[in-house]
XYZ file of C-alpha atoms in Angstrom:
737
model
C 193.717 124.113 123.145
C 195.059 127.799 124.490
C 198.064 127.336 122.277
C 196.192 126.537 119.017
C 193.554 129.253 119.710
C 196.702 131.764 120.113
C 198.325 130.615 116.756
C 194.791 130.845 115.050
C 194.527 134.405 115.844
C 197.872 135.620 114.806
C 197.686 133.690 111.398
C 195.314 135.224 108.617
C 194.250 132.344 106.206
C 194.340 133.116 102.373
C 197.162 135.887 102.870
C 200.198 136.176 100.606
C 203.649 135.685 102.707
C 204.381 139.409 102.073
C 202.096 142.423 101.855
C 203.098 145.927 101.170
C 200.077 147.482 102.771
C 201.816 147.930 106.044
C 204.892 149.792 105.228
C 207.920 148.716 107.297
C 211.578 149.436 106.672
C 213.811 147.538 106.798
C 211.516 145.039 104.928
C 210.772 142.193 107.065
C 211.581 138.481 105.884
C 208.236 137.444 106.359
C 204.917 139.609 106.939
C 201.370 138.797 106.253
C 198.316 141.231 107.368
C 194.472 141.017 107.354
C 193.767 144.360 106.168
C 192.322 145.196 109.548
C 193.148 148.204 111.414
C 193.245 148.489 115.180
C 192.894 151.582 117.326
C 194.961 151.462 120.342
C 192.623 151.503 123.549
C 193.256 153.688 126.516
C 194.106 150.742 128.879
C 196.438 147.555 128.370
C 197.740 144.757 130.394
C 201.597 144.115 130.142
C 203.072 140.673 130.394
C 206.924 140.439 130.759
C 207.929 144.049 131.046
C 209.882 143.044 134.124
C 212.131 140.623 132.478
C 212.298 141.610 128.966
C 214.926 143.877 127.225
C 214.922 146.966 129.486
C 215.396 149.286 126.738
C 212.679 147.634 124.486
C 210.163 148.241 127.788
C 211.192 151.640 128.172
C 210.739 152.706 124.501
C 207.237 150.717 124.505
C 206.277 152.605 127.548
C 207.269 155.764 126.038
C 205.178 154.626 122.858
C 202.036 154.176 124.861
C 202.261 157.412 126.737
C 198.962 158.787 127.920
C 197.436 155.090 128.094
C 197.288 153.303 131.251
C 198.434 149.962 132.359
C 195.547 147.729 134.033
C 194.709 144.377 134.684
C 192.274 144.547 131.924
C 192.342 145.980 128.299
C 194.876 144.968 125.233
C 197.239 142.537 126.408
C 200.695 143.281 125.350
C 203.069 140.377 125.559
C 206.998 141.122 125.612
C 210.194 139.358 126.149
C 212.802 136.914 124.780
C 212.954 133.347 123.928
C 212.830 131.056 127.179
C 210.946 134.022 129.130
C 207.566 132.852 130.934
C 205.962 135.677 129.168
C 206.350 134.609 125.690
C 206.838 130.923 126.102
C 203.792 130.063 124.285
C 204.935 131.571 121.135
C 208.380 130.077 121.147
C 207.596 128.078 117.784
C 206.747 131.423 116.068
C 210.208 132.966 117.132
C 212.793 132.646 114.114
C 215.858 130.898 115.557
C 218.258 133.465 114.182
C 220.416 135.932 116.128
C 218.643 139.263 116.286
C 215.329 137.543 115.041
C 211.543 138.355 116.350
C 207.988 137.549 116.215
C 205.614 140.646 116.256
C 201.647 139.712 116.268
C 199.238 142.515 116.204
C 195.675 142.011 116.409
C 192.357 143.268 118.358
C 192.815 140.571 121.221
C 196.863 141.207 121.942
C 200.259 142.500 120.587
C 203.294 139.975 120.882
C 206.839 141.162 120.761
C 209.099 138.184 121.075
C 212.824 138.493 120.248
C 214.998 135.241 120.004
C 217.407 137.564 122.165
C 217.212 140.957 123.760
C 218.001 142.637 120.612
C 215.450 140.878 118.744
C 212.882 142.243 121.180
C 214.184 145.507 120.532
C 213.786 145.318 116.895
C 210.336 144.188 117.429
C 209.596 147.411 119.035
C 211.155 149.123 116.452
C 208.900 147.706 113.829
C 205.903 148.162 116.225
C 206.867 152.032 116.514
C 207.278 152.141 112.589
C 203.413 150.746 112.021
C 201.901 152.849 114.800
C 200.256 155.865 112.927
C 197.598 158.297 114.351
C 196.887 155.750 117.227
C 196.271 152.935 114.942
C 198.185 149.637 113.982
C 197.650 147.255 111.152
C 196.760 143.571 111.950
C 199.974 141.689 111.106
C 202.121 138.720 111.729
C 205.870 139.282 111.287
C 208.707 136.817 111.565
C 211.881 138.620 110.882
C 215.528 138.686 111.231
C 218.682 140.098 109.655
C 220.451 138.403 106.694
C 223.765 140.060 107.574
C 225.142 139.738 111.140
C 226.839 143.181 111.627
C 225.154 146.284 110.081
C 225.881 149.844 110.533
C 228.305 152.537 110.127
C 232.251 153.326 110.322
C 233.098 156.801 110.878
C 236.141 156.374 108.979
C 236.341 159.337 106.649
C 239.171 162.229 106.354
C 237.969 165.530 107.336
C 236.012 167.317 109.998
C 234.727 164.557 112.374
C 231.370 164.419 113.705
C 230.395 166.488 116.404
C 229.515 164.747 119.876
C 225.709 165.875 119.260
C 225.445 164.355 115.745
C 226.731 161.225 117.159
C 224.425 161.012 119.708
C 221.615 161.376 117.196
C 223.033 158.795 114.764
C 223.200 156.121 117.512
C 219.599 156.720 118.085
C 218.801 156.667 114.294
C 220.763 153.191 113.949
C 218.638 151.930 116.841
C 215.520 152.897 114.929
C 216.651 151.377 111.895
C 217.921 148.090 112.995
C 221.608 148.765 112.727
C 223.629 147.078 115.350
C 227.180 148.659 114.476
C 228.833 151.880 114.951
C 232.983 151.771 114.318
C 234.299 154.729 115.752
C 237.444 155.366 113.563
C 237.831 159.343 112.404
C 240.886 159.711 110.985
C 241.473 163.040 112.355
C 240.951 161.983 115.963
C 244.815 162.018 117.077
C 244.119 159.647 120.168
C 242.764 157.097 117.497
C 245.853 157.550 115.047
C 249.541 158.636 114.904
C 250.911 160.377 116.758
C 248.968 159.888 119.989
C 247.303 156.380 119.712
C 249.556 155.246 122.819
C 248.132 158.111 124.907
C 244.870 157.873 126.726
C 242.186 160.431 125.983
C 241.895 163.782 127.724
C 239.052 164.061 130.361
C 236.668 165.787 128.386
C 236.719 163.230 125.096
C 236.938 160.314 127.518
C 233.649 161.442 129.102
C 232.385 161.975 125.824
C 233.138 158.639 124.518
C 231.710 156.945 127.845
C 228.534 158.738 127.051
C 228.453 157.480 123.241
C 228.885 153.840 124.701
C 226.073 154.284 126.925
C 223.656 155.772 124.219
C 224.929 153.076 121.871
C 223.857 150.412 124.562
C 220.481 151.850 125.007
C 219.905 151.580 121.300
C 221.293 148.160 120.814
C 224.489 149.210 118.907
C 227.998 148.057 119.407
C 230.316 150.672 119.940
C 233.270 149.688 118.054
C 236.399 151.448 119.110
C 239.102 151.418 116.539
C 242.718 152.273 116.728
C 245.105 152.925 113.827
C 248.810 152.401 114.951
C 250.451 151.216 111.775
C 252.015 154.344 110.461
C 254.529 154.541 113.602
C 254.224 151.221 115.386
C 257.212 149.206 116.458
C 257.087 145.554 116.217
C 257.991 145.004 119.790
C 256.645 144.180 123.260
C 256.761 147.583 124.279
C 254.265 148.566 121.831
C 252.040 145.411 122.274
C 251.601 146.693 125.873
C 250.769 150.132 124.784
C 248.382 148.683 122.676
C 246.593 146.533 125.076
C 246.955 149.445 127.867
C 244.871 151.674 125.544
C 242.130 148.979 125.016
C 241.977 148.600 128.936
C 241.454 152.289 129.167
C 238.777 152.139 126.603
C 237.250 149.017 128.385
C 237.240 151.067 131.668
C 235.008 153.518 129.523
C 232.540 150.770 128.815
C 233.580 149.728 125.165
C 233.039 146.020 124.555
C 233.919 145.904 120.766
C 237.538 146.824 119.135
C 238.973 147.135 115.868
C 242.664 147.537 114.446
C 243.061 149.542 111.197
C 245.955 149.339 108.927
C 244.563 151.133 106.040
C 246.208 153.832 104.282
C 249.792 153.463 105.524
C 253.310 152.612 104.357
C 256.677 151.400 105.616
C 257.092 148.496 108.054
C 253.546 148.849 109.368
C 252.372 146.909 106.370
C 254.006 143.733 107.294
C 250.958 140.983 107.130
C 253.127 138.444 109.400
C 253.928 141.309 111.995
C 250.326 142.557 111.676
C 248.842 138.905 112.432
C 251.100 138.320 115.230
C 249.974 141.529 116.868
C 246.036 140.908 116.083
C 246.306 137.095 117.318
C 248.331 138.505 120.723
C 245.551 140.825 121.219
C 242.720 138.375 120.562
C 244.229 135.548 122.912
C 245.285 138.314 125.626
C 242.474 140.615 125.620
C 239.326 139.590 123.537
C 239.232 135.898 124.909
C 240.242 136.961 128.207
C 237.117 139.404 128.392
C 234.284 137.397 128.537
C 231.986 140.029 127.372
C 234.074 141.459 124.369
C 232.858 140.853 120.940
C 235.073 139.427 117.907
C 237.862 141.585 116.999
C 237.891 143.583 113.579
C 240.625 144.401 111.514
C 241.117 146.540 108.356
C 243.805 145.222 106.536
C 246.511 147.476 104.289
C 245.518 145.825 101.031
C 241.842 146.391 101.610
C 240.668 146.480 97.835
C 241.499 144.031 94.848
C 243.019 146.935 92.862
C 245.567 147.518 95.566
C 246.223 143.997 96.112
C 249.312 142.232 95.302
C 248.765 138.403 94.867
C 252.378 137.656 94.298
C 253.249 139.507 97.391
C 250.943 137.127 99.531
C 249.549 139.676 101.812
C 246.198 138.650 102.087
C 246.821 134.902 101.884
C 249.207 135.398 105.034
C 246.115 137.140 106.855
C 243.991 134.386 105.795
C 246.348 131.559 106.891
C 247.723 133.229 109.840
C 245.012 135.294 111.763
C 242.863 133.675 114.355
C 239.504 132.467 112.614
C 237.509 134.701 114.798
C 239.178 138.030 113.502
C 236.932 139.817 111.132
C 238.815 141.347 107.919
C 237.092 144.485 106.322
C 237.011 144.778 102.663
C 235.960 147.649 100.135
C 235.675 145.620 97.087
C 237.261 145.595 93.879
C 238.496 149.288 94.114
C 238.660 151.932 96.938
C 235.060 152.896 95.925
C 233.121 150.406 94.516
C 230.190 148.450 94.576
C 230.171 144.970 96.217
C 229.841 142.025 93.583
C 229.461 137.940 93.605
C 232.717 137.589 91.730
C 234.362 140.087 93.941
C 233.435 138.966 97.118
C 234.183 135.260 96.115
C 237.964 136.453 95.112
C 238.475 137.876 98.447
C 236.985 135.262 100.583
C 239.031 132.651 98.958
C 242.199 134.375 99.889
C 241.382 135.580 103.849
C 239.211 132.069 104.436
C 236.490 133.605 105.803
C 233.476 135.914 104.816
C 234.775 139.586 104.292
C 233.315 142.394 106.548
C 232.419 145.077 103.905
C 233.461 148.545 104.451
C 231.402 150.235 101.752
C 232.862 153.610 100.863
C 229.531 155.349 100.191
C 228.321 158.152 100.615
C 231.879 159.042 102.145
C 232.868 162.278 100.046
C 236.289 163.248 101.567
C 237.632 162.849 97.986
C 235.076 165.024 96.710
C 234.173 167.281 99.425
C 232.545 169.896 97.226
C 229.743 167.837 96.636
C 226.600 166.379 98.676
C 226.036 162.713 98.185
C 222.287 162.424 98.358
C 221.317 159.957 96.152
C 219.902 156.239 96.650
C 222.082 153.070 97.898
C 222.261 150.872 94.772
C 224.838 148.795 92.844
C 225.792 145.892 95.430
C 224.575 142.528 94.747
C 221.703 141.241 96.453
C 222.271 137.437 96.579
C 225.399 137.388 98.700
C 224.174 138.057 102.013
C 225.689 134.547 103.175
C 229.117 135.486 101.780
C 229.763 138.624 104.001
C 229.882 138.943 107.696
C 229.192 142.443 108.143
C 228.473 145.480 106.027
C 228.988 148.964 107.127
C 228.873 152.446 105.214
C 231.423 154.937 105.477
C 229.933 158.196 105.442
C 230.183 162.054 104.638
C 231.420 164.397 107.349
C 227.819 165.742 107.076
C 226.265 163.573 109.518
C 222.733 164.509 109.194
C 222.867 164.787 105.199
C 224.429 161.034 105.385
C 221.212 159.600 107.011
C 219.640 159.200 103.515
C 222.333 156.785 102.633
C 222.514 155.368 105.969
C 218.798 154.602 105.840
C 219.234 152.668 102.614
C 222.110 150.622 103.671
C 220.098 149.745 107.022
C 217.316 148.297 104.640
C 220.032 146.763 102.134
C 221.850 144.940 104.866
C 218.726 143.705 106.693
C 217.078 142.052 103.746
C 219.089 142.480 100.466
C 216.607 140.011 98.549
C 213.715 142.270 98.921
C 215.608 145.727 99.008
C 213.966 148.329 96.842
C 216.572 151.197 96.353
C 214.057 153.926 95.021
C 211.354 153.395 97.369
C 213.741 153.159 100.360
C 215.474 156.118 99.168
C 212.010 158.241 99.205
C 211.179 156.621 102.562
C 214.463 157.912 104.039
C 213.738 161.382 102.817
C 210.077 161.266 104.448
C 211.533 159.966 107.353
C 214.453 162.717 107.714
C 212.384 165.655 106.920
C 208.464 164.867 106.795
C 207.187 168.231 106.340
C 209.324 169.284 103.381
C 210.115 165.890 102.038
C 208.958 166.766 98.359
C 211.464 169.730 98.194
C 214.294 167.465 99.621
C 213.629 164.449 97.303
C 213.757 167.268 94.418
C 216.947 168.596 95.712
C 218.542 165.206 96.436
C 217.741 163.866 92.869
C 219.783 166.836 91.469
C 222.671 166.262 94.274
C 223.704 162.708 94.172
C 226.837 162.401 91.570
C 230.376 163.081 92.719
C 231.544 164.650 89.761
C 234.928 163.620 88.036
C 237.111 162.055 90.774
C 240.152 159.954 90.932
C 238.538 156.975 92.074
C 235.919 156.836 88.976
C 233.188 156.171 91.009
C 230.019 158.044 89.465
C 226.373 157.831 90.686
C 223.216 158.831 88.714
C 221.687 162.555 88.952
C 218.807 164.367 87.256
C 217.429 161.047 86.198
C 214.047 162.282 85.264
C 215.517 165.256 83.538
C 218.215 163.656 81.326
C 215.888 162.868 78.274
C 214.791 166.472 78.015
C 218.359 167.822 78.779
C 219.483 165.554 75.864
C 216.666 166.311 73.584
C 217.214 170.383 74.278
C 220.863 169.837 73.655
C 220.637 168.110 70.358
C 218.147 170.625 69.136
C 219.109 173.831 70.544
C 222.863 173.877 71.354
C 223.743 171.892 68.013
C 220.886 173.094 65.522
C 219.656 176.394 66.952
C 216.109 175.531 67.470
C 214.301 174.165 70.415
C 211.096 172.184 71.264
C 208.671 174.315 73.294
C 207.731 171.423 75.262
C 211.614 170.854 76.335
C 211.888 174.636 76.981
C 208.944 174.485 79.140
C 209.900 171.709 81.033
C 213.351 173.332 81.932
C 211.648 176.125 82.886
C 209.767 174.236 85.628
C 212.837 172.629 86.598
C 214.808 175.650 87.149
C 211.790 177.385 89.038
C 211.420 174.526 91.258
C 215.366 174.536 91.799
C 214.617 178.279 93.524
C 211.396 177.359 95.145
C 212.772 174.318 97.043
C 216.036 176.162 98.034
C 213.887 178.730 99.486
C 211.424 176.243 101.266
C 214.612 174.152 102.565
C 216.587 176.968 103.717
C 213.788 178.240 106.140
C 212.728 174.835 107.289
C 212.853 174.338 111.043
C 212.043 170.924 111.350
C 215.628 169.447 110.923
C 217.875 172.511 111.698
C 221.014 170.401 111.773
C 220.481 168.999 108.047
C 219.459 172.610 106.778
C 222.857 173.843 108.597
C 224.627 171.115 106.590
C 223.092 172.056 103.302
C 222.874 175.555 103.570
C 225.805 176.438 101.206
C 224.617 173.914 98.674
C 221.155 175.198 99.054
C 222.032 178.784 98.390
C 224.295 177.472 95.244
C 221.388 175.332 94.065
C 218.768 178.369 94.330
C 221.239 180.697 92.328
C 221.794 177.771 89.632
C 218.077 177.733 89.196
C 217.832 181.394 88.716
C 220.641 181.405 86.209
C 218.696 178.513 84.459
C 215.824 180.622 84.069
C 217.592 183.589 82.859
C 219.540 181.762 80.078
C 216.458 180.456 79.070
C 214.961 184.080 78.672
C 218.109 184.778 76.808
C 217.452 182.100 74.197
C 213.712 183.464 74.037
C 214.794 187.042 73.652
C 217.571 186.254 70.995
C 214.988 184.596 69.033
C 212.294 187.376 68.958
C 215.267 189.815 68.323
C 214.654 191.713 71.564
C 218.279 192.959 72.121
C 217.305 195.130 75.267
C 215.856 192.309 77.092
C 218.610 189.861 76.128
C 221.173 192.279 77.461
C 219.309 192.698 80.576
C 219.121 188.769 81.050
C 222.640 188.675 80.250
C 223.983 191.040 82.737
C 221.758 189.162 85.348
C 223.227 185.845 84.461
C 226.877 187.640 85.116
C 225.659 188.849 88.288
C 224.412 185.298 89.429
C 227.671 183.657 87.974
C 229.680 186.286 90.357
C 227.395 185.470 93.280
C 227.978 181.817 92.771
C 231.518 182.163 92.443
C 231.658 184.046 95.697
C 229.629 181.392 97.345
C 232.328 178.662 96.176
C 235.335 180.780 97.289
C 233.497 181.306 100.771
C 232.059 178.062 102.261
C 233.327 174.822 102.900
C 236.951 176.055 102.353
C 238.689 172.673 103.390
C 242.111 171.902 102.256
C 241.306 169.223 99.738
C 238.359 170.246 97.531
C 237.240 173.350 98.767
C 233.814 174.884 97.356
C 230.404 174.309 96.631
C 229.345 172.341 93.561
C 225.604 171.433 92.956
C 223.787 169.736 90.093
C 226.965 169.174 88.206
C 226.267 166.233 85.984
C 223.231 167.207 83.863
C 221.626 170.553 85.049
C 224.748 172.727 85.040
C 226.560 171.732 82.075
C 223.433 172.347 80.199
C 222.959 175.782 81.672
C 226.789 176.520 80.923
C 226.305 175.218 77.300
C 223.044 176.842 76.468
C 224.457 180.243 77.823
C 227.833 179.802 75.869
C 225.700 178.845 72.446
C 223.299 181.716 72.847
C 225.720 184.314 73.519
C 228.141 183.327 70.860
C 225.036 183.462 68.351
C 224.431 187.073 69.703
C 228.167 188.001 69.281
C 227.868 187.115 65.411
C 224.838 188.226 64.684
C 225.495 191.767 66.414
C 229.097 191.830 65.983
C 229.568 192.092 69.761
C 232.381 190.803 72.090
C 230.099 189.423 75.116
C 231.980 187.036 77.261
C 230.486 183.885 76.632
C 232.533 181.691 79.402
C 231.539 180.151 82.402
C 233.617 178.482 85.245
C 235.488 175.709 83.630
C 238.825 174.097 83.992
C 241.263 175.220 80.928
C 244.223 173.494 82.223
C 244.929 169.755 81.806
C 246.551 167.032 84.328
C 248.395 164.219 82.523
C 249.892 161.200 84.249
C 250.435 157.676 83.691
C 250.201 156.849 87.597
C 246.962 155.056 87.721
C 245.977 156.565 91.183
C 246.801 160.021 89.892
C 245.595 160.290 86.273
C 241.919 160.782 87.013
C 242.233 163.293 89.843
C 240.643 166.601 88.910
C 242.209 169.984 88.961
C 241.426 173.055 90.933
C 241.429 176.560 89.870
C 241.909 179.357 92.405
C 242.670 182.690 90.851
C 246.217 182.190 89.829
C 246.618 178.898 91.660
C 246.313 175.433 89.765
C 246.187 172.392 92.137
C 245.879 168.603 91.963
C 243.057 167.567 94.233
C 244.790 165.709 96.916
C 244.641 161.995 97.407
C 244.041 160.622 100.700
C 245.410 157.229 100.319
C 249.072 155.832 99.608
C 249.881 156.388 95.952
C 252.141 153.596 94.355
C 254.126 155.517 91.906
C 255.639 153.172 89.533
C 259.309 153.418 88.186
C 259.444 156.246 85.588
C 255.940 157.400 86.169
C 255.029 160.914 85.936
C 252.497 163.714 86.569
C 252.133 166.911 84.541
C 250.179 169.789 84.581
C 249.377 171.776 81.255
C 248.454 175.037 81.384
C 246.197 176.413 78.555
C 248.718 179.432 77.921
C 252.136 180.522 78.670
C 252.058 182.344 82.037
C 254.953 184.432 84.117
C 255.811 181.279 86.740
C 255.944 182.156 90.552
C 256.143 178.861 92.590
C 255.757 175.222 92.692
C 254.711 173.657 96.021
C 254.379 169.902 96.579
C 253.828 167.888 99.342
C 254.340 163.947 99.112
C 253.663 163.390 102.998
C 257.046 162.190 103.766
C 260.185 163.836 105.449
C 262.584 161.963 103.541
C 264.231 163.960 100.657
C 262.868 163.230 97.448
C 265.805 162.331 95.671
C 264.067 159.668 93.703
C 262.135 162.363 91.593
C 263.008 165.003 88.872
C 261.176 168.138 88.533
C 260.982 169.918 85.186
C 259.014 173.099 83.519
C 258.390 173.505 80.048
C 257.720 176.898 77.885
C 256.035 174.817 74.911
C 255.364 171.373 76.507
C 257.705 169.684 74.398
C 261.128 170.734 75.413
C 261.879 170.435 79.180
C 264.234 171.918 81.618
C 265.181 170.361 84.959
C 264.852 172.873 88.020
C 266.278 172.740 91.371
C 263.917 172.581 94.587
C 264.429 172.846 98.116
C 262.566 170.475 100.817
C 261.804 171.449 104.265
C 260.156 168.172 106.084
C 257.379 167.513 103.835
C 257.290 170.324 101.634
C 259.108 170.733 98.192
C 259.256 174.131 96.851
C 260.703 175.967 94.005
C 260.759 179.609 93.026
C 259.934 180.071 89.433
C 260.884 184.091 89.413
C 258.413 184.824 86.803
C 260.202 182.494 84.260
C 257.680 181.581 81.435
C 255.911 178.293 82.057
C 253.624 176.263 79.998
C 253.825 172.947 81.681
C 255.149 171.591 85.153
C 256.340 167.937 85.484
C 257.469 165.571 88.215
C 258.940 161.949 87.415
C 260.061 159.195 89.253
C 263.439 158.795 87.693
C 264.426 155.609 89.670
C 263.750 151.878 88.604
C 261.602 151.180 91.473
C 258.188 151.888 92.843
C 257.850 154.845 95.278
C 254.973 154.813 97.906
C 254.022 158.391 98.764
C 251.118 160.321 99.538
C 249.772 163.359 97.306
C 248.855 165.965 99.938
C 249.770 168.972 97.618
C 250.792 169.823 94.277
C 250.174 173.424 93.343
C 251.564 175.812 90.417
C 251.063 179.458 91.082
C 251.363 181.890 88.039
C 251.191 185.730 87.738
C 248.106 186.332 85.693
């Protein structure tokens, strides 16, 4: 009778299987609610707190701080399936890893996990539901659709700080992510040349603390090693790798990965990779009873780079032990995960792929912030992937917007709502200035032109107005007053939101990361407002007002240029770009149009240019042809590529300048010390006739002194009959302007 009574009070007749009133992220698999609100009393009774997941119990007691445990009051049951405390609720607990049952009514609260991690997640849901000392009466049966969910810190650029990683791990626990893969490309003890060496004492202690905090938040700390660039396929390096794993095991690490991405040479051999990984699996993973299955990232980690005839992926599928997880980025390096794409890879590797999703990573567009929603991945393929981890930006706090979305998607893809989750993420990260952050994020989500051809929606709500204004004013010289007003309001909000966010003290790490972009955003808003004022002044024939506004725009452009030249001066994509997909082109085009009209009407020679790229990159190399150019005073540079470039026979790269200039130098870095005898360097004075020039090479650097000879174009060609594998670290032309 007791069991029946308990079941009755936790079930609410006539309710839908899922209701949206109680807002929970990630969205539970099953949730029903009565509409009743329960105020937490001052006293409560604990059942199970001595045997349940200690981290869940600890957080629950923190949640109930100020209230008192007694032998009466609201009863709280907490525990894992099989525990005496929750045995009577066993049938309600989903029989799935990390599943849980949560029941809240005016008699009791039940937090029952299928395992310890499930109990922890039940607590996270309870915490999310508690607002102003009140809880909704709900019954939830929940579990993740995808086994491994989380983050891979695998980007190029400045690794996260220790403090940022600690904040991240807490954030993952709160959002039911169970995986953090530590693999920063710029950690020398993770990759070449020092992967064989132990961490220095300071770094080792920090890693030890990360492992501890990860455990407290039910996150698997996966330490990854990246040995492929200089590994020797012998017993000595096998022993070196196992010795390094033992060192990490001593620091508390219980999950491991081996990365073979972005390498060339002997390290790419799939047979040797499989032999090494199986050796590790059999002599380390399976020997240690508390170590989770090994994860590997292959060299061919996306479809566009794979060579089916070479058999790399099928070799891994055939030879790798079945328990070893294989990572995959999709059809391209940067791509969304589709049903067809995941079926393609799973057939070859003979196991569900472990998805490494390259968003919001920005190491190839480091002058942008990627703050938009998570969307584009198929919501019906959860059973076809073993894991889903996001590769973030070097900006840890700013990445949380997307990480929050990935947490929701990977927990329950079928009920994932991209737009709602994005808005919820922003409220979660910066509650007091959520409106301003949402506005800023909506205009800072696209990547701009990039070599991977991956773009995201930006300024979506403004696009119809921007198009209407472009069609009417820029093309026809007239504008709709409602369009003008809407743009004026948008530019005003840009200034306002920039100021508000710059002074927000609620999340100072986030503000610090965004500060250059906030300042640039604010200036761009001011510029937009003044450009509109120029249009109005021209229309009314007020030359004095027009010139005042024109001068102010030029001053604002100069300030933006200074920010772009001063902040975020990384070696790859330096500078600070904001609102580049819709707003900035609209402002630039409007400025040019109204200035040119003024010049024509009043016979003046006002400069109508904004920042633009007058030069061209031309290439038939697939991985190069879409790379953007950078212009820094008298230097024209190809944005470096981070991955291995497969440069086909007779393939070329050309930089064509807008005019003929006295050439100073050419500086190229292909990332390899071998002399580049495979290539030919040429210059042209007209873009048609070419002259071969000599260059000198020291280690990776190829340089040529142009001695102020006239240059219109520079070309480097693969003169050989075979493909070359190189890196494109640097390709710079310096001219005398």
